[in-house]
Tab-separated table of C-alpha atoms in Angstrom:
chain	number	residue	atom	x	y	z
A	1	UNK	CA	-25.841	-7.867	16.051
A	2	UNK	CA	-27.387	-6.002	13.392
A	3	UNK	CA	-26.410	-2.190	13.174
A	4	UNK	CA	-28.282	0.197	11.553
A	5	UNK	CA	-27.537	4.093	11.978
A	6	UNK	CA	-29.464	6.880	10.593
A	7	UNK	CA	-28.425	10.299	9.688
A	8	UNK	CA	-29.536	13.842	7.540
A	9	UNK	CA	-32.435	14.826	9.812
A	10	UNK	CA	-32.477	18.680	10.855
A	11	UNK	CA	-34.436	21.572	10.059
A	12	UNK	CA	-35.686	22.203	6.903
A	13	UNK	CA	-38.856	25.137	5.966
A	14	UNK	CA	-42.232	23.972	4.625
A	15	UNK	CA	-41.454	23.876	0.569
A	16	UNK	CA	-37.808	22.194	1.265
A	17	UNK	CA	-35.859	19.003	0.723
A	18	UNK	CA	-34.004	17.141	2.754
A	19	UNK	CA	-32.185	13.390	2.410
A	20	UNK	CA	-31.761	10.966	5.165
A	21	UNK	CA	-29.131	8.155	5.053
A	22	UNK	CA	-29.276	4.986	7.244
A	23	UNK	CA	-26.210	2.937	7.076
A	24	UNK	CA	-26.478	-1.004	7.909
A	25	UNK	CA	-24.118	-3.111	9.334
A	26	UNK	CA	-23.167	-6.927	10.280
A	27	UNK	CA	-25.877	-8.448	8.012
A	28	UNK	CA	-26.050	-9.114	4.163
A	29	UNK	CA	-27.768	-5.814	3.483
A	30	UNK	CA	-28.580	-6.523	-0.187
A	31	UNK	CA	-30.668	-9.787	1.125
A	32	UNK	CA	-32.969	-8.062	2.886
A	33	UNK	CA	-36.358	-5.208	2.235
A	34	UNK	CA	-35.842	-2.169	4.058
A	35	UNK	CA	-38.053	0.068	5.379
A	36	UNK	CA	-38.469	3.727	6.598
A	37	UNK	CA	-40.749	4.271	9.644
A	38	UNK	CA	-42.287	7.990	11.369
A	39	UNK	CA	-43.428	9.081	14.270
A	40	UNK	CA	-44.592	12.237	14.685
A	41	UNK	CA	-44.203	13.871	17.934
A	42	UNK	CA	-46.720	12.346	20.817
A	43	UNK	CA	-47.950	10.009	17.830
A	44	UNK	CA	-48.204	6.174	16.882
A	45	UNK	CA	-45.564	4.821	14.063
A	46	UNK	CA	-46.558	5.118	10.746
A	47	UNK	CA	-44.954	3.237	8.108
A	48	UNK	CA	-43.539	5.378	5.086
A	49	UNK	CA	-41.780	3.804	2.464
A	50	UNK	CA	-40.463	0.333	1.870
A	51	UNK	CA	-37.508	-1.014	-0.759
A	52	UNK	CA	-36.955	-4.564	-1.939
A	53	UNK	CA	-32.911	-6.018	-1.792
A	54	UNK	CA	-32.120	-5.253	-5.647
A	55	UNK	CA	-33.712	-1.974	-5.954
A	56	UNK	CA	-36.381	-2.668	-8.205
A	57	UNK	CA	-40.018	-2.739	-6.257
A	58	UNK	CA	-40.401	0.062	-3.848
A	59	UNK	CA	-43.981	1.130	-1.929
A	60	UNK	CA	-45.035	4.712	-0.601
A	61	UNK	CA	-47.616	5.384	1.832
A	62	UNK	CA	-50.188	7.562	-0.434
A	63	UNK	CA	-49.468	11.152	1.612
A	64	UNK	CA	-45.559	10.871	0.695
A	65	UNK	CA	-46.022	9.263	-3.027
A	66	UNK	CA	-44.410	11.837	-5.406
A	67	UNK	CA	-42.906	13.884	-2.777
A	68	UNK	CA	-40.313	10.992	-1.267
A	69	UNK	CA	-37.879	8.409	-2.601
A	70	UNK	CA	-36.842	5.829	-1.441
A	71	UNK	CA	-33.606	4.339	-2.408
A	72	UNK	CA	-30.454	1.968	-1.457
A	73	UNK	CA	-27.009	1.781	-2.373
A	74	UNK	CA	-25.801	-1.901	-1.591
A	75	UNK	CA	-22.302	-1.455	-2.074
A	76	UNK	CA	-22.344	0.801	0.300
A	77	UNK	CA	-25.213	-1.067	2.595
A	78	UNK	CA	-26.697	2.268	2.884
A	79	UNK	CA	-30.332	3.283	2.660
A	80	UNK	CA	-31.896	6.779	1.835
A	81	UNK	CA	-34.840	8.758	1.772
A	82	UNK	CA	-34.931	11.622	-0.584
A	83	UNK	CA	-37.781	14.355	0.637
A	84	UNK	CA	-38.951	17.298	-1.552
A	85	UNK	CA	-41.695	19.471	-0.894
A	86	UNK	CA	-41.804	19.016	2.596
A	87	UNK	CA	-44.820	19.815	5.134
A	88	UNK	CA	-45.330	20.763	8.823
A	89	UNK	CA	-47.012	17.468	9.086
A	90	UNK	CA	-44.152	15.714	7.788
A	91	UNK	CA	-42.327	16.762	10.992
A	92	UNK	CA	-41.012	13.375	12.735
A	93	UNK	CA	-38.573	11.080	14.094
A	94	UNK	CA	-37.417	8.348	11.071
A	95	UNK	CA	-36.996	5.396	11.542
A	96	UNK	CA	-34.563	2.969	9.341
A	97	UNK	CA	-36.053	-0.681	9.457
A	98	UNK	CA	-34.984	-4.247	8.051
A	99	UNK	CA	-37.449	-6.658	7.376
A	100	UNK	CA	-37.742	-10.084	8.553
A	101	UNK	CA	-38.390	-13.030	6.361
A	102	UNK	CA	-41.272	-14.636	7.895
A	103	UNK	CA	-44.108	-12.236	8.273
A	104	UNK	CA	-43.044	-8.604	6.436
A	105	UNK	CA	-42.170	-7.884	10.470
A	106	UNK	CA	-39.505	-4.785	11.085
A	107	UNK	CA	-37.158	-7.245	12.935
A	108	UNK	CA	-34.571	-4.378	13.714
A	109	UNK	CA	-34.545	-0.820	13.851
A	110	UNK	CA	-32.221	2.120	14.012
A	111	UNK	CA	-32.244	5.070	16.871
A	112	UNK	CA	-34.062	7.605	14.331
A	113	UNK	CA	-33.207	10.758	13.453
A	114	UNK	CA	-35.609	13.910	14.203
A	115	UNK	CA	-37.034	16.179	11.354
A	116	UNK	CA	-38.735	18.897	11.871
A	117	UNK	CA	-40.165	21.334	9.320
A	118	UNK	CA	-40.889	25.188	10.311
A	119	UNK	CA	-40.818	28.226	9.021
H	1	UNK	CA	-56.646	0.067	3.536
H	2	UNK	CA	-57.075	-2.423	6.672
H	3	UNK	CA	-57.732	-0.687	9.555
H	4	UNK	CA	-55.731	-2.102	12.921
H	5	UNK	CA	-57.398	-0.599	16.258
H	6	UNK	CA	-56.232	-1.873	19.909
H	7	UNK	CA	-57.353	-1.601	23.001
H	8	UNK	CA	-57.458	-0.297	25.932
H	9	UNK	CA	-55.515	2.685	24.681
H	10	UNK	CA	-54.240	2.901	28.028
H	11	UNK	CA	-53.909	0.643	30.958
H	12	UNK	CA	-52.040	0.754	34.644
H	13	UNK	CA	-51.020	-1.982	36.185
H	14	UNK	CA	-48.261	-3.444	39.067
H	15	UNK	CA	-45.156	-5.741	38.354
H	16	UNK	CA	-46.514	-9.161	38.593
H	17	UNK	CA	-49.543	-8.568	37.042
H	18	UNK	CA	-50.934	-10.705	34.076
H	19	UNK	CA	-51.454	-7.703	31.053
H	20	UNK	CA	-53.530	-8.397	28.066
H	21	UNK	CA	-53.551	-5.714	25.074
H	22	UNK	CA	-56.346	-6.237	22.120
H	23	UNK	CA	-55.644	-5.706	18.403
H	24	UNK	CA	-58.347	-5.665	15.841
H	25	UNK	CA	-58.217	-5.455	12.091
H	26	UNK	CA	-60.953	-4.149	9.794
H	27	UNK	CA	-61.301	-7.687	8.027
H	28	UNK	CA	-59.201	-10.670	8.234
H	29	UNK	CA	-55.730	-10.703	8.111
H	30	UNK	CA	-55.226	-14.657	8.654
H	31	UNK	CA	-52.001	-14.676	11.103
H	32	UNK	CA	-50.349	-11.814	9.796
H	33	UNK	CA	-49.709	-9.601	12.949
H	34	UNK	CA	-46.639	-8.384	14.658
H	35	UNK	CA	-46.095	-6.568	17.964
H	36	UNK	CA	-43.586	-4.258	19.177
H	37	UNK	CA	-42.522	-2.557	22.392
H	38	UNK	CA	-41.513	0.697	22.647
H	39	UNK	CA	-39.745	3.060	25.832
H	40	UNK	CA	-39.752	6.874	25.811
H	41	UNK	CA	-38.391	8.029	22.643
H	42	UNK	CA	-36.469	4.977	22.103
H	43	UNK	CA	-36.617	2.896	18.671
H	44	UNK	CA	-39.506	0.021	18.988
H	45	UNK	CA	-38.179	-3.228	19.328
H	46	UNK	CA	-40.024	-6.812	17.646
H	47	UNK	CA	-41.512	-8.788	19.994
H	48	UNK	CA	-43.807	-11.065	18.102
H	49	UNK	CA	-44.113	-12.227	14.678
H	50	UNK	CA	-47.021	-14.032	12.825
H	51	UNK	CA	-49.544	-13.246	15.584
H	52	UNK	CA	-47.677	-15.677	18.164
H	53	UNK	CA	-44.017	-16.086	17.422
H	54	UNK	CA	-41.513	-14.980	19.885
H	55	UNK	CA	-38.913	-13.101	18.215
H	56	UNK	CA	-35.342	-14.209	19.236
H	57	UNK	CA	-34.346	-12.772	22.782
H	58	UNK	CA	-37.718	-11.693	23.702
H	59	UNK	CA	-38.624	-13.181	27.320
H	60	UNK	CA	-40.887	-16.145	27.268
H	61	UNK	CA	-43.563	-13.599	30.053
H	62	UNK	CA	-44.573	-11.995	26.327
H	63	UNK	CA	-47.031	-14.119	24.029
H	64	UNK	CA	-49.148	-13.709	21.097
H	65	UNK	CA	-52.561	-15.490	20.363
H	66	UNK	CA	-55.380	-14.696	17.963
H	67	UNK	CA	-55.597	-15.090	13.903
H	68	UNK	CA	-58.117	-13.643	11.482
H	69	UNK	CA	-59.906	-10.213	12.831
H	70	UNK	CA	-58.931	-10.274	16.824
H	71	UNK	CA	-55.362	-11.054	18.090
H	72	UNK	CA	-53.756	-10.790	21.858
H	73	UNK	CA	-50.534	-9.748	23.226
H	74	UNK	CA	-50.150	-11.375	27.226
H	75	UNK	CA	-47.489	-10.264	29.603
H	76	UNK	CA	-48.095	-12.929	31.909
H	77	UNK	CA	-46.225	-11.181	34.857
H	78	UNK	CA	-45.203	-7.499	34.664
H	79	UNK	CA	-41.915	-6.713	35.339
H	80	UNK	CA	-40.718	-3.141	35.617
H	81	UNK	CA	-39.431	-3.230	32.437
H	82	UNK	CA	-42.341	-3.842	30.788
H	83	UNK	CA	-43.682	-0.374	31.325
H	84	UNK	CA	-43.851	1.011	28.108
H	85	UNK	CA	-46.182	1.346	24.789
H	86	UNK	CA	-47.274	-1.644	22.537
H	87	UNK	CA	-48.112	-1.621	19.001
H	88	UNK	CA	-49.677	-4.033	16.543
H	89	UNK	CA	-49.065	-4.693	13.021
H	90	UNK	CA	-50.444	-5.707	9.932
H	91	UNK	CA	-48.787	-7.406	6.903
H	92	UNK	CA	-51.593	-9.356	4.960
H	93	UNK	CA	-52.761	-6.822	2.798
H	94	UNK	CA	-49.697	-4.902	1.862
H	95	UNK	CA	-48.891	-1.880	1.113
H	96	UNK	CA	-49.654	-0.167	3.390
H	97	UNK	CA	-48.126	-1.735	6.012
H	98	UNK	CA	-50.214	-0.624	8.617
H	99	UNK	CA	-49.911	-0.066	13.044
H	100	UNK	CA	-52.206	0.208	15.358
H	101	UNK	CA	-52.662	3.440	17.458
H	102	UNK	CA	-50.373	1.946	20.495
H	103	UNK	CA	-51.550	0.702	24.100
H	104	UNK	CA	-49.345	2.519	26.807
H	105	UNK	CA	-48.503	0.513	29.811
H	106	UNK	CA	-48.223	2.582	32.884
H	107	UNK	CA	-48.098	2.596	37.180
């Protein structure tokens, strides 16, 4: 069964940085796009940032582009999100997500981890 | 950016009832729509793939029907379970990769 486990989230003031890390488990990791999902508190998901298996191509939803990035190290089938110049309405639960082959689907998901950003 | 709306937004309904959630799309998106599940604070889980594939493990009471603009999402007999909120998905016009607002499913 695929594993994937997310990590870094906390508290962090408007202005900060913070980097999550999602390590993946029983699957090729470097085969497969990966994804980072949000969901603000009370809110719908909201897709953030996606990676392809080698690194190369990468996609940003426009309110994170040149604030987040969104990176992977395969020998260590881990995934990360690097945040700078973070908002109140960044404030979320993220998601680490694999995607499927068939139809760009998010065929597994990790538990999330919580950020929050206050002053 | 496609837009992906659903409805109801809300719905209540009793185990063994037949549940159908909406999804629309702001212009065609042939049969690129998936649909999740997800319980109280809990990570959403893949139900259906490509408008009407069942993903692996997923109980045969879910289906998916629809292509272009208007899709469905059946629960064809509610079982307690099932009591949770639904999202659609786009992925025909990518990036962005975009969900629909959710349909809660409650008592």
């Amino acid at each position: 069964e695929v594993q994937l486990v997310e990590s870094g989230g906390g508290l962090v003031q408007p202005g900060g940085s913070l980097r999550l890390s999602c390590a993946a488990s029983r699957f090729t990791f470097s085969n497969y796009w990966m994804s980072w999902v949000r969901q603000a508190p009370g809110k719908g998901l909201e897709w953030v940032a996606s990676i392809e298996g080698n690194g190369n191509e990468k996609y940003y939803v426009d309110s994170v582009k040149g604030r987040f990035t969104i990176s992977r190290d395969n020998a260590k089938n881990s995934l990360y999100l690097q945040m700078n110049s973070l908002r109140a309405e960044d404030t979320a639960v993220y998601y680490c997500a694999r995607f499927g082959y068939s139809s760009w689907e998010f065929d597994n998901w990790g538990q999330g981890t919580l950020v929050t950003v206050s002053s | 950016d496609i837009q992906m709306t659903q409805s109801p937004s809300s719905l209540s309904a009793s185990v063994g009832d037949r549940v159908t959630i909406t999804c629309r799309a702001s212009q065609s998106i042939n049969s690129k729509l998936n649909w999740y599940q997800q319980k109280g604070g809990k990570a959403p889980r893949l139900l259906i793939y490509a408008a009407s594939n069942l993903q692996s493990g997923v109980p045969s009471r879910f289906s998916g029907s629809g292509s272009a603009t208007d899709f469905t999402l059946t629960i064809s007999s509610l079982q307690p379970e099932d009591f949770a909120t639904y999202y659609c998905q786009q992925s025909y016009s990518v990036p962005p990769f975009t969900f629909g607002p959710g349909t809660k499913v409650d008592f």
